Coordinates of C-alpha atoms and ligand atoms in Angstrom, one line a residue:
M1 CA 75.5 -166.9 221.4
P2 CA 76.3 -164.4 218.7
D3 CA 79.8 -163.7 217.7
T4 CA 79.2 -160.6 215.8
H5 CA 81.6 -158.3 217.2
N6 CA 82.7 -155.1 215.1
D7 CA 84.8 -151.9 215.9
S8 CA 85.1 -149.5 213.0
A9 CA 86.0 -146.3 212.3
S10 CA 84.5 -143.7 211.0
A11 CA 84.9 -139.9 210.0
G12 CA 84.3 -136.6 212.1
A13 CA 84.8 -135.5 215.8
M14 CA 82.5 -136.4 218.3
R15 CA 79.4 -134.5 218.2
E16 CA 78.6 -131.8 221.4
T17 CA 75.7 -132.4 223.2
D18 CA 73.7 -131.0 225.8
Y19 CA 74.1 -133.7 228.3
D20 CA 75.9 -137.1 227.9
V21 CA 72.9 -139.1 228.7
V22 CA 69.2 -138.2 229.2
I23 CA 67.1 -140.9 231.3
V24 CA 63.3 -141.5 230.9
G25 CA 61.9 -142.0 234.1
A26 CA 62.8 -141.1 237.9
G27 CA 61.8 -144.2 239.3
L28 CA 64.3 -146.8 240.9
A29 CA 65.8 -147.5 237.9
G30 CA 66.1 -143.8 236.7
L31 CA 67.3 -142.4 240.2
Y32 CA 70.3 -145.4 240.4
T33 CA 71.1 -144.6 237.1
L34 CA 71.6 -140.8 237.8
H35 CA 73.5 -142.0 240.7
R36 CA 76.0 -144.1 238.5
L37 CA 76.5 -141.9 235.6
R38 CA 77.3 -139.2 238.6
G39 CA 80.4 -141.5 239.6
L40 CA 81.4 -141.7 236.2
G41 CA 81.7 -137.9 235.5
M42 CA 78.8 -138.0 233.0
T43 CA 76.2 -135.5 232.8
A44 CA 72.8 -136.2 232.6
R45 CA 68.7 -135.3 232.7
A46 CA 65.9 -137.6 234.1
Y47 CA 62.8 -136.6 233.1
E48 CA 59.6 -137.9 235.1
A49 CA 56.4 -137.4 234.3
G50 CA 54.8 -137.5 238.0
S51 CA 55.1 -134.7 240.3
G52 CA 57.4 -136.9 242.5
V53 CA 60.2 -139.3 242.3
G54 CA 59.1 -143.3 242.6
G55 CA 57.4 -144.5 239.4
T56 CA 55.3 -147.1 240.4
W57 CA 55.4 -146.5 243.8
F58 CA 54.7 -142.7 243.1
W59 CA 51.4 -143.7 241.2
N60 CA 50.1 -146.9 242.6
K61 CA 48.5 -145.3 246.0
Y62 CA 45.4 -147.7 246.4
P63 CA 44.3 -148.9 249.5
G64 CA 46.6 -151.7 250.4
A65 CA 49.3 -151.2 248.1
R66 CA 52.4 -153.4 249.0
C67 CA 55.6 -155.1 247.7
D68 CA 55.5 -158.7 247.3
V69 CA 59.1 -159.3 247.8
E70 CA 60.4 -158.7 251.3
S71 CA 61.8 -155.4 252.4
L72 CA 64.8 -156.5 253.3
E73 CA 65.6 -158.1 249.5
Y74 CA 63.4 -155.4 248.1
S75 CA 65.8 -152.1 248.7
Y76 CA 68.8 -151.3 246.7
A77 CA 72.4 -152.9 247.6
F78 CA 74.6 -150.4 246.3
S79 CA 75.2 -148.5 249.5
D80 CA 76.1 -150.5 252.8
E81 CA 75.3 -147.2 254.8
L82 CA 72.0 -146.9 253.1
Q83 CA 70.8 -150.5 253.8
Q84 CA 72.0 -150.6 257.1
E85 CA 71.0 -147.2 258.4
W86 CA 67.3 -147.8 257.1
H87 CA 64.6 -149.2 258.6
W88 CA 62.0 -151.3 257.3
P89 CA 58.5 -151.3 259.5
E90 CA 56.9 -154.3 258.2
R91 CA 58.3 -157.7 256.4
Y92 CA 56.9 -156.5 253.6
G93 CA 57.0 -152.7 252.4
N94 CA 53.6 -150.9 251.9
Q95 CA 53.8 -147.8 249.5
P96 CA 53.7 -145.2 251.4
E97 CA 56.9 -146.7 253.1
I98 CA 58.6 -147.8 249.9
L99 CA 57.6 -144.4 248.4
E100 CA 59.4 -142.8 251.8
Y101 CA 62.7 -145.2 251.3
I102 CA 62.4 -143.8 247.7
N103 CA 62.4 -140.2 248.5
H104 CA 65.1 -140.3 251.1
V105 CA 67.3 -141.9 248.4
A106 CA 66.8 -139.4 246.1
D107 CA 67.9 -136.2 249.1
R108 CA 70.8 -138.7 250.3
F109 CA 72.5 -138.9 246.9
D110 CA 71.5 -135.5 246.0
L111 CA 70.0 -136.8 243.0
R112 CA 66.7 -134.0 242.5
R113 CA 69.0 -131.6 241.1
D114 CA 69.3 -133.6 237.9
I115 CA 65.3 -134.4 238.1
Q116 CA 62.7 -132.4 236.2
L117 CA 59.5 -133.5 237.4
N118 CA 56.2 -133.0 236.0
T119 CA 57.7 -133.6 232.6
R120 CA 56.9 -136.4 229.9
V121 CA 59.1 -137.4 227.4
T122 CA 57.3 -136.9 224.2
A123 CA 59.6 -137.9 221.6
A124 CA 63.5 -139.5 221.3
V125 CA 65.1 -139.1 217.6
F126 CA 68.3 -140.6 216.8
D127 CA 70.3 -138.7 214.2
D128 CA 72.1 -141.1 212.3
D129 CA 74.6 -138.7 210.9
T130 CA 75.2 -137.2 214.2
N131 CA 74.9 -140.3 216.2
T132 CA 73.0 -138.0 218.8
W133 CA 69.6 -138.3 220.6
T134 CA 67.2 -135.4 220.5
V135 CA 64.5 -136.0 223.7
E136 CA 61.2 -133.9 223.1
T137 CA 59.1 -133.3 226.2
D138 CA 55.3 -132.3 226.5
Q139 CA 57.0 -129.2 228.4
G140 CA 58.4 -127.9 225.5
D141 CA 62.1 -129.0 226.1
T142 CA 64.5 -130.3 223.2
V143 CA 67.7 -131.4 224.3
T144 CA 70.3 -133.6 222.8
A145 CA 72.2 -136.1 224.3
R146 CA 74.8 -138.9 223.0
Y147 CA 72.6 -141.7 224.9
C148 CA 69.4 -142.2 225.8
I149 CA 68.0 -144.4 228.7
M150 CA 64.8 -145.4 229.2
A151 CA 64.1 -146.5 232.7
S152 CA 60.1 -146.1 231.7
G153 CA 58.9 -148.9 233.6
N154 CA 56.9 -152.3 232.9
L155 CA 53.8 -151.4 234.8
S156 CA 53.7 -147.9 233.8
T157 CA 50.8 -147.7 231.4
P158 CA 47.6 -148.2 232.9
R159 CA 44.6 -149.4 230.6
V160 CA 41.3 -149.0 231.5
P161 CA 39.3 -151.5 229.7
D162 CA 37.5 -150.1 226.2
F163 CA 33.9 -149.9 227.9
K164 CA 31.1 -148.5 226.1
G165 CA 29.4 -145.6 228.1
I166 CA 32.3 -144.8 231.0
E167 CA 31.9 -140.6 230.1
S168 CA 28.0 -141.6 231.4
F169 CA 28.8 -142.7 234.2
K170 CA 27.9 -140.1 237.2
G171 CA 29.8 -141.6 240.5
K172 CA 33.7 -141.2 240.7
W173 CA 35.8 -143.8 238.9
Y174 CA 39.2 -145.0 239.5
H175 CA 42.3 -146.8 238.5
S176 CA 44.7 -148.4 240.7
G177 CA 47.4 -147.0 239.1
L178 CA 46.6 -143.2 238.7
W179 CA 45.0 -143.5 242.2
P180 CA 44.5 -139.8 243.7
A181 CA 47.0 -138.7 246.1
G182 CA 44.7 -137.9 249.5
G183 CA 43.3 -141.1 249.2
V184 CA 39.8 -142.1 248.6
D185 CA 37.3 -143.1 251.3
F186 CA 34.7 -145.4 250.2
T187 CA 32.5 -145.0 253.8
G188 CA 29.0 -145.7 253.0
K189 CA 29.3 -146.2 249.4
R190 CA 28.1 -149.1 246.7
V191 CA 31.6 -149.7 245.3
A192 CA 32.4 -152.2 242.3
V193 CA 36.2 -153.5 241.7
I194 CA 36.7 -154.3 238.4
G195 CA 39.9 -157.3 238.1
T196 CA 41.5 -159.2 240.2
G197 CA 45.2 -159.1 240.0
S198 CA 47.6 -158.1 242.6
S199 CA 46.0 -154.6 242.8
G200 CA 42.5 -155.5 243.1
V201 CA 43.6 -158.3 245.8
Q202 CA 45.4 -155.9 247.6
M203 CA 42.5 -153.3 247.9
I204 CA 39.6 -155.5 248.0
P205 CA 40.0 -156.2 251.8
I206 CA 40.1 -152.8 252.4
I207 CA 37.7 -151.5 250.2
A208 CA 35.4 -153.9 251.9
R209 CA 35.6 -152.9 255.8
Q210 CA 34.6 -148.8 254.2
A211 CA 31.8 -149.8 251.3
K212 CA 28.0 -150.4 252.2
H213 CA 28.7 -152.9 249.5
L214 CA 31.2 -153.9 247.2
H215 CA 30.8 -155.8 244.2
V216 CA 34.0 -157.8 242.8
F217 CA 34.0 -158.5 239.0
Q218 CA 36.5 -161.6 238.5
R219 CA 37.0 -162.7 235.0
T220 CA 40.1 -164.9 235.7
A221 CA 40.2 -166.4 239.2
N222 CA 44.0 -166.2 240.5
F223 CA 46.6 -168.6 242.7
I224 CA 46.8 -166.4 245.7
L225 CA 48.6 -167.4 248.6
P226 CA 49.1 -165.6 252.6
A227 CA 52.1 -162.7 252.6
G228 CA 52.5 -163.6 255.8
N229 CA 52.8 -159.8 256.7
A230 CA 53.9 -159.1 260.2
P231 CA 55.9 -156.0 261.9
M232 CA 59.8 -156.7 261.2
D233 CA 61.1 -159.0 263.8
P234 CA 64.3 -156.9 265.4
K235 CA 66.0 -160.4 265.7
R236 CA 65.5 -160.8 261.9
E237 CA 66.3 -157.4 260.6
S238 CA 69.7 -157.6 263.0
T239 CA 70.7 -160.6 262.0
H240 CA 69.9 -160.3 258.2
K241 CA 72.1 -156.9 258.5
A242 CA 75.1 -158.3 260.2
D243 CA 75.2 -160.4 257.2
Y244 CA 73.8 -158.1 254.5
P245 CA 76.8 -158.0 252.2
A246 CA 76.9 -161.9 251.8
R247 CA 73.0 -162.1 251.4
R248 CA 72.9 -160.1 248.9
E249 CA 76.0 -162.1 246.6
A250 CA 74.2 -164.9 247.5
A251 CA 70.7 -163.1 246.1
Q252 CA 72.7 -162.9 242.8
H253 CA 73.2 -166.4 242.2
T254 CA 69.4 -167.2 242.3
P255 CA 67.0 -167.4 239.8
F256 CA 64.5 -164.7 241.1
G257 CA 67.3 -162.5 242.9
I258 CA 65.9 -163.2 246.1
G259 CA 68.5 -165.0 248.9
G260 CA 67.6 -167.1 251.8
F261 CA 65.5 -170.1 250.5
P262 CA 67.1 -172.8 250.2
P263 CA 66.8 -174.5 246.3
P264 CA 64.5 -177.2 245.9
T265 CA 66.1 -180.7 245.9
Q266 CA 63.1 -183.1 244.5
S267 CA 60.5 -183.6 241.9
A268 CA 57.0 -182.8 243.7
L269 CA 56.2 -186.5 241.7
D270 CA 58.9 -188.1 244.0
V271 CA 57.2 -187.4 247.1
P272 CA 54.3 -189.4 249.1
E273 CA 51.0 -187.2 248.9
A274 CA 50.8 -186.4 252.7
D275 CA 54.6 -185.2 252.7
R276 CA 53.9 -183.1 249.7
N277 CA 50.9 -181.5 251.1
A278 CA 52.6 -181.1 254.7
A279 CA 55.7 -179.2 252.7
Y280 CA 52.9 -176.9 250.9
E281 CA 51.3 -176.3 254.6
A282 CA 54.7 -175.1 255.8
K283 CA 55.4 -173.1 253.3
W284 CA 51.1 -171.5 253.3
Q285 CA 52.1 -171.1 256.9
E286 CA 55.5 -169.1 256.2
G287 CA 53.7 -167.1 253.6
G288 CA 55.4 -165.8 250.4
S289 CA 55.6 -166.6 246.7
I290 CA 58.8 -167.8 245.9
S291 CA 59.7 -169.5 249.1
F292 CA 56.1 -171.6 247.9
L293 CA 57.6 -172.4 244.3
Y294 CA 60.8 -173.5 245.7
T295 CA 59.0 -176.3 247.2
Y296 CA 60.1 -178.5 244.6
T297 CA 62.3 -178.4 241.2
D298 CA 59.2 -179.2 238.5
L299 CA 56.4 -176.7 239.5
L300 CA 56.7 -174.5 236.7
T301 CA 58.1 -177.1 234.0
N302 CA 55.6 -179.9 234.7
Q303 CA 52.1 -179.9 234.8
E304 CA 51.3 -183.0 236.6
A305 CA 53.8 -181.5 239.6
N306 CA 52.1 -178.0 238.9
D307 CA 48.6 -179.6 239.6
T308 CA 49.5 -180.9 243.2
A309 CA 50.7 -177.3 244.0
A310 CA 47.3 -176.1 242.4
D311 CA 44.8 -178.9 244.3
F312 CA 46.6 -178.1 247.5
V313 CA 45.4 -173.7 246.9
R314 CA 42.1 -174.4 245.5
N315 CA 41.7 -176.9 248.9
K316 CA 42.8 -174.0 250.9
I317 CA 40.2 -171.2 249.3
R318 CA 37.4 -174.1 249.9
G319 CA 38.2 -174.3 253.5
I320 CA 38.3 -170.9 254.0
V321 CA 35.7 -169.4 252.0
K322 CA 32.5 -170.6 253.2
D323 CA 29.7 -170.2 250.6
A324 CA 30.4 -173.0 248.6
E325 CA 29.7 -171.5 245.0
T326 CA 31.8 -168.4 245.7
A327 CA 34.7 -170.7 246.9
E328 CA 34.3 -172.5 243.4
L329 CA 34.4 -169.3 241.7
L330 CA 37.7 -168.5 243.3
C331 CA 39.6 -171.7 242.6
P332 CA 41.5 -170.8 239.7
N333 CA 41.3 -173.4 236.9
D334 CA 42.5 -172.3 234.0
H335 CA 46.1 -172.0 234.0
P336 CA 49.1 -173.3 235.8
M337 CA 49.9 -172.2 239.2
G338 CA 52.6 -169.7 239.0
T339 CA 52.4 -169.0 235.4
K340 CA 50.8 -165.5 236.0
R341 CA 52.2 -163.7 238.7
L342 CA 51.4 -165.2 242.2
V343 CA 49.5 -162.8 244.4
L344 CA 50.3 -162.4 247.7
D345 CA 47.3 -161.6 250.2
T346 CA 46.4 -160.7 253.6
G347 CA 42.6 -161.6 254.4
Y348 CA 41.3 -162.0 250.8
F349 CA 39.5 -165.1 251.0
E350 CA 37.8 -164.2 254.1
T351 CA 36.6 -160.6 252.9
Y352 CA 34.1 -163.0 250.9
N353 CA 32.7 -164.3 254.1
R354 CA 31.7 -160.8 254.9
D355 CA 27.8 -159.9 253.9
N356 CA 28.5 -156.4 252.0
V357 CA 30.8 -158.2 249.7
T358 CA 29.7 -159.9 246.6
L359 CA 31.8 -162.2 243.6
V360 CA 30.3 -161.6 240.3
N361 CA 31.5 -164.1 237.4
A362 CA 32.8 -161.6 234.8
R363 CA 33.9 -164.6 232.5
K364 CA 29.7 -165.9 232.1
T365 CA 28.3 -162.5 232.3
P366 CA 31.0 -160.2 230.8
I367 CA 30.8 -156.4 231.6
E368 CA 29.0 -154.8 228.5
E369 CA 28.5 -151.5 229.0
I370 CA 29.0 -148.6 232.1
T371 CA 25.6 -146.6 232.6
P372 CA 25.2 -143.2 234.4
A373 CA 24.3 -145.2 237.5
G374 CA 27.0 -147.8 237.3
L375 CA 27.4 -150.5 235.1
R376 CA 25.6 -153.5 233.0
T377 CA 26.5 -157.5 232.8
A378 CA 25.3 -160.1 229.8
D379 CA 22.6 -160.6 232.3
A380 CA 22.2 -157.6 235.0
E381 CA 22.1 -154.1 236.1
Y382 CA 24.2 -152.6 238.9
E383 CA 24.1 -149.4 240.4
F384 CA 27.2 -147.9 242.2
D385 CA 28.9 -144.5 243.6
A386 CA 32.0 -145.6 242.5
I387 CA 34.1 -148.1 240.4
V388 CA 37.4 -149.0 240.9
F389 CA 39.2 -150.7 237.6
A390 CA 42.2 -152.5 238.8
T391 CA 42.2 -153.7 235.5
G392 CA 46.1 -153.7 234.9
F393 CA 48.7 -152.1 232.7
D394 CA 49.6 -152.1 229.1
A395 CA 52.5 -154.0 230.4
I396 CA 56.4 -154.1 229.3
T397 CA 55.9 -152.3 226.3
G398 CA 53.6 -149.8 226.7
A399 CA 55.7 -146.9 228.1
M400 CA 58.1 -146.9 225.1
K401 CA 55.5 -147.5 222.6
E402 CA 54.1 -144.0 223.7
I403 CA 56.8 -142.2 222.7
D404 CA 57.6 -141.1 219.3
L405 CA 60.7 -143.3 219.6
R406 CA 62.3 -143.4 216.1
T407 CA 65.5 -142.8 214.1
T408 CA 66.4 -140.5 211.3
A409 CA 67.3 -143.6 209.3
G410 CA 63.4 -144.2 209.3
L411 CA 63.2 -146.7 211.8
T412 CA 60.3 -146.4 214.8
I413 CA 59.7 -149.0 217.6
Q414 CA 56.2 -148.7 217.1
D415 CA 56.7 -150.4 213.6
N416 CA 59.7 -152.6 214.9
W417 CA 57.5 -154.1 218.0
E418 CA 54.4 -154.5 216.0
A419 CA 54.7 -158.4 216.1
G420 CA 56.2 -158.0 219.6
P421 CA 59.2 -156.3 221.4
R422 CA 62.6 -157.6 220.2
T423 CA 66.0 -156.5 222.1
Y424 CA 68.9 -157.9 222.7
L425 CA 69.6 -159.1 226.1
G426 CA 66.4 -157.2 226.9
L427 CA 69.2 -153.6 226.9
M428 CA 69.5 -153.1 223.5
V429 CA 67.1 -152.8 220.5
A430 CA 68.8 -153.4 217.0
G431 CA 68.5 -150.2 214.8
F432 CA 68.2 -147.8 217.8
P433 CA 71.9 -147.2 218.6
N434 CA 73.2 -145.5 221.7
M435 CA 69.8 -146.3 223.2
F436 CA 69.9 -149.0 226.7
V437 CA 66.8 -150.2 228.1
I438 CA 66.6 -150.9 232.0
T439 CA 64.4 -154.0 232.8
G440 CA 63.1 -154.3 229.3
P441 CA 61.2 -156.9 227.2
G442 CA 63.7 -160.1 226.8
S443 CA 65.1 -159.4 230.5
P444 CA 64.3 -161.5 233.4
S445 CA 63.0 -158.3 235.6
V446 CA 59.6 -158.9 235.9
K447 CA 60.2 -162.2 237.1
A448 CA 62.8 -161.4 239.6
N449 CA 63.2 -159.1 242.7
M450 CA 63.0 -156.1 240.2
I451 CA 65.4 -153.9 242.2
V452 CA 68.2 -156.6 241.9
A453 CA 67.6 -156.8 238.1
I454 CA 67.4 -152.8 238.1
E455 CA 70.6 -152.9 240.0
Q456 CA 72.0 -155.1 237.6
H457 CA 70.9 -153.8 234.5
T458 CA 72.6 -150.3 235.3
D459 CA 75.6 -151.8 236.2
W460 CA 75.9 -153.1 232.9
I461 CA 75.0 -150.5 231.1
V462 CA 77.1 -147.6 232.9
D463 CA 80.4 -150.2 232.7
C464 CA 79.4 -150.3 229.1
L465 CA 79.7 -146.6 228.7
Q466 CA 82.8 -145.9 230.3
H467 CA 84.2 -148.8 228.1
L468 CA 82.9 -146.9 225.3
R469 CA 84.2 -143.5 226.4
E470 CA 87.6 -145.3 226.8
K471 CA 87.7 -146.4 223.3
G472 CA 86.5 -143.5 222.1
V473 CA 83.3 -144.9 220.7
S474 CA 80.4 -142.8 219.3
R475 CA 77.8 -144.9 218.3
F476 CA 76.8 -148.6 220.1
E477 CA 74.7 -151.0 218.5
A478 CA 73.2 -154.4 218.7
T479 CA 73.5 -156.1 215.6
K480 CA 70.2 -157.7 214.1
Q481 CA 71.9 -161.4 214.4
A482 CA 72.5 -160.8 218.0
E483 CA 69.0 -159.6 218.7
D484 CA 67.5 -162.6 216.6
E485 CA 69.4 -165.1 218.5
W486 CA 68.5 -163.7 221.8
V487 CA 64.5 -163.3 220.8
Q488 CA 65.1 -167.1 219.7
H489 CA 66.6 -168.1 223.1
V490 CA 64.2 -166.3 225.4
N491 CA 61.3 -168.1 223.1
E492 CA 63.1 -171.5 223.6
V493 CA 63.2 -171.1 227.4
A494 CA 59.7 -169.8 227.9
D495 CA 58.8 -172.6 225.7
S496 CA 60.9 -175.3 228.2
T497 CA 58.4 -173.9 230.8
L498 CA 54.5 -173.8 231.5
Y499 CA 54.3 -170.0 231.7
P500 CA 53.1 -169.4 227.9
K501 CA 49.9 -171.4 229.0
A502 CA 48.6 -168.6 230.7
N503 CA 47.1 -165.8 229.2
S504 CA 48.7 -163.3 231.6
W505 CA 50.2 -159.6 231.0
Y506 CA 53.9 -161.6 230.5
V507 CA 52.4 -162.2 226.9
G508 CA 50.2 -159.2 226.6
A509 CA 47.1 -161.0 226.7
N510 CA 45.5 -158.6 229.0
I511 CA 45.4 -155.7 225.8
P512 CA 43.3 -156.5 223.1
G513 CA 45.2 -157.0 219.6
K514 CA 48.3 -156.9 221.3
P515 CA 50.3 -159.8 219.5
R516 CA 50.9 -162.7 222.2
V517 CA 54.5 -163.2 222.5
F518 CA 56.3 -164.1 225.8
M519 CA 58.4 -161.2 226.9
P520 CA 60.3 -161.5 230.2
Y521 CA 63.2 -164.0 230.3
V522 CA 62.8 -166.8 232.6
G523 CA 65.8 -168.9 231.9
G524 CA 66.7 -167.3 235.8
Y525 CA 68.6 -163.8 236.7
E526 CA 71.6 -165.7 237.5
R527 CA 71.9 -167.3 234.4
Y528 CA 71.2 -164.4 232.8
K529 CA 73.6 -162.4 234.9
A530 CA 76.1 -164.7 233.7
I531 CA 75.2 -164.2 230.0
C532 CA 75.2 -160.4 230.1
D533 CA 78.8 -160.5 232.0
D534 CA 80.0 -162.7 229.4
V535 CA 78.9 -160.7 226.6
A536 CA 80.9 -158.0 228.3
A537 CA 83.8 -159.7 229.0
K538 CA 84.0 -160.6 225.3
G539 CA 84.3 -156.8 224.6
Y540 CA 80.4 -156.6 224.2
E541 CA 79.9 -159.2 221.5
G542 CA 76.9 -158.9 219.7
C543 CA 77.5 -155.4 219.1
V544 CA 79.2 -152.9 216.5
M545 CA 80.5 -150.0 218.2
T546 CA 82.0 -147.3 215.5
R547 CA 84.9 -145.0 216.8
E548 CA 86.0 -141.3 216.1
K549 CA 89.1 -140.9 214.1
T550 CA 89.4 -137.7 215.8
T551 CA 88.3 -136.9 219.6
A552 CA 90.5 -134.3 220.6
Ligands
LIG601 P1 46.8 -157.3 236.4 O1 47.9 -158.4 237.1 O2 46.9 -157.4 234.8 O3 45.2 -157.6 236.8 C1 44.1 -157.0 235.7 C2 42.7 -157.9 236.3 O4 41.9 -157.0 235.6 C3 42.6 -159.2 235.9 O5 42.2 -160.0 236.8 C4 42.3 -159.2 234.4 O6 41.5 -160.4 234.3 C5 41.3 -157.6 234.9 N1 40.3 -157.4 234.0 C6 41.0 -156.4 232.9 N2 40.3 -156.0 231.5 C7 39.0 -156.8 232.2 C8 37.8 -156.8 232.0 N3 37.3 -155.7 230.7 N4 36.7 -157.0 232.3 C9 37.2 -158.0 233.7 N5 38.1 -158.0 234.4 C10 39.1 -157.4 233.4 O7 47.0 -156.1 236.9 P2 47.2 -155.6 238.3 O8 47.7 -154.2 238.5 O9 46.5 -156.4 239.3 O10 48.5 -156.1 238.7 C11 49.6 -155.8 237.7 C12 51.3 -156.3 238.7 O11 51.7 -155.5 239.3 C13 51.5 -157.8 239.3 O12 51.6 -158.5 238.7 C14 52.3 -157.1 239.9 O13 53.6 -157.6 239.8 C15 52.3 -155.7 240.6 P3 42.5 -161.2 233.5 O14 43.2 -162.0 234.5 O15 42.9 -160.7 232.5 O16 40.7 -162.2 232.9

């Protein structure tokens, strides 16, 4: 671990700013940050591009949008009253329910008065002399703050591929992450869905029930498991709530920040085939992705072990999908199971048994052009009334790189991250003092229960701000050495797993030209948290603090 820790004094009094903190984004991360900063008596302003709070859950209104972590776990833990009182109607929250919950939190904790909606942060510049940030928005605001906290999300920059001819299309087109608030009725329409990640897989069964005909363009077959969604079992809810604080605490000591699953104890290869398949079958029936990955210790680290689970899933697909050729096309075959985000479905594979659904192999015959009437692949022309792009996001780094984020010392985030993102603990970027990132690259957030990661990051940052205030620190930054060592650690951990084998958004593979770097920390949430706690306990090891000589 890095050991650079410096505490120096500089001349001059602490410069006045409009706010102590500017927060970029009012999703789950921005809201909790605002709440915590209030508790510290700090002034803060959150800017949010959407016309409502909620981030991901505000934008992703496509049919079937649902969380893949169970509601009783995918919810804030910071208020026991909140978690006791809130009732989740289903095992997994759907988008409207989660958005309702987030709005309830905004009201309950009186957060809205410090949030400016319909406002996108366009620039954030750190002044190297005054140690303050100046933030500009597309609504003409220019404000100063001591600190800037990026709560701008990992999947908040929707990407429509650069297809030729898109402007010529005479029908309507949509992106999953920019869905119209009033919904879309596909009844009687000829529809194309492009993309079979979580968004495509969730919407396809629903659109298939409405459309006259649905063509699905699949480039990569994914590993998809049954969600096992169901109305919330009242007994399960009351048992969970009776034990909530202990369950939340237990989740802190797990690799994914999700409790309730006994950790695996055996290698998949130490178990006879029949027993192994029985174990996978039980997990398949139970539903859920983390539980499935927990069947054996080595599913994400040993190719041979992984193959046993992958074969089980492929056989399931062949058992559900009646047309043998379609079934084969739906069988993932180019990456180990779990190395792309595992998708949870409700009736996805069954949808291909409908007469009005056709699967197109967009790997063999790529989409070449959008035409006025529909689209053209390498070997055919199609006519559509609507095209849905479920083509994903410029993940993890997209939102920050869209901002003119720089320092007067001459650094820009775009240059700094040209060869891939670099952070210390996923929380700070060397050269960008007084800036924190929530769920940034190099943190385990997208590989963990996101809301648990958000609370952990925020608590760490807010505790740090309190420390800095008590010490009269005006400038706080990660050292280059600490950042280099963290980046190396993130890479070493990733290389000890099967994750880098997949062309996923974890490595930026879905964006042409994006540097191929494994961005999340996959050493486990609990290990990451222990490292963060240790860094703080050692007086923010790996960071430099500059104190004012006079703060009176
Ligand atoms: P994903 O998981 O990035 O999926 C995007 C899908 O779109 C994926 O199947 C891509 O295929 C496909 N895609 C992208 N570009 C093209 C082109 N040009 N032609 C054909 N197909 C294309 O995004 P989602 O919105 O589904 O999910 C994002 C996360 O949200 C998810 O992981 C959960 O964490 C929640 P590819 O696999 O790149 O070959």
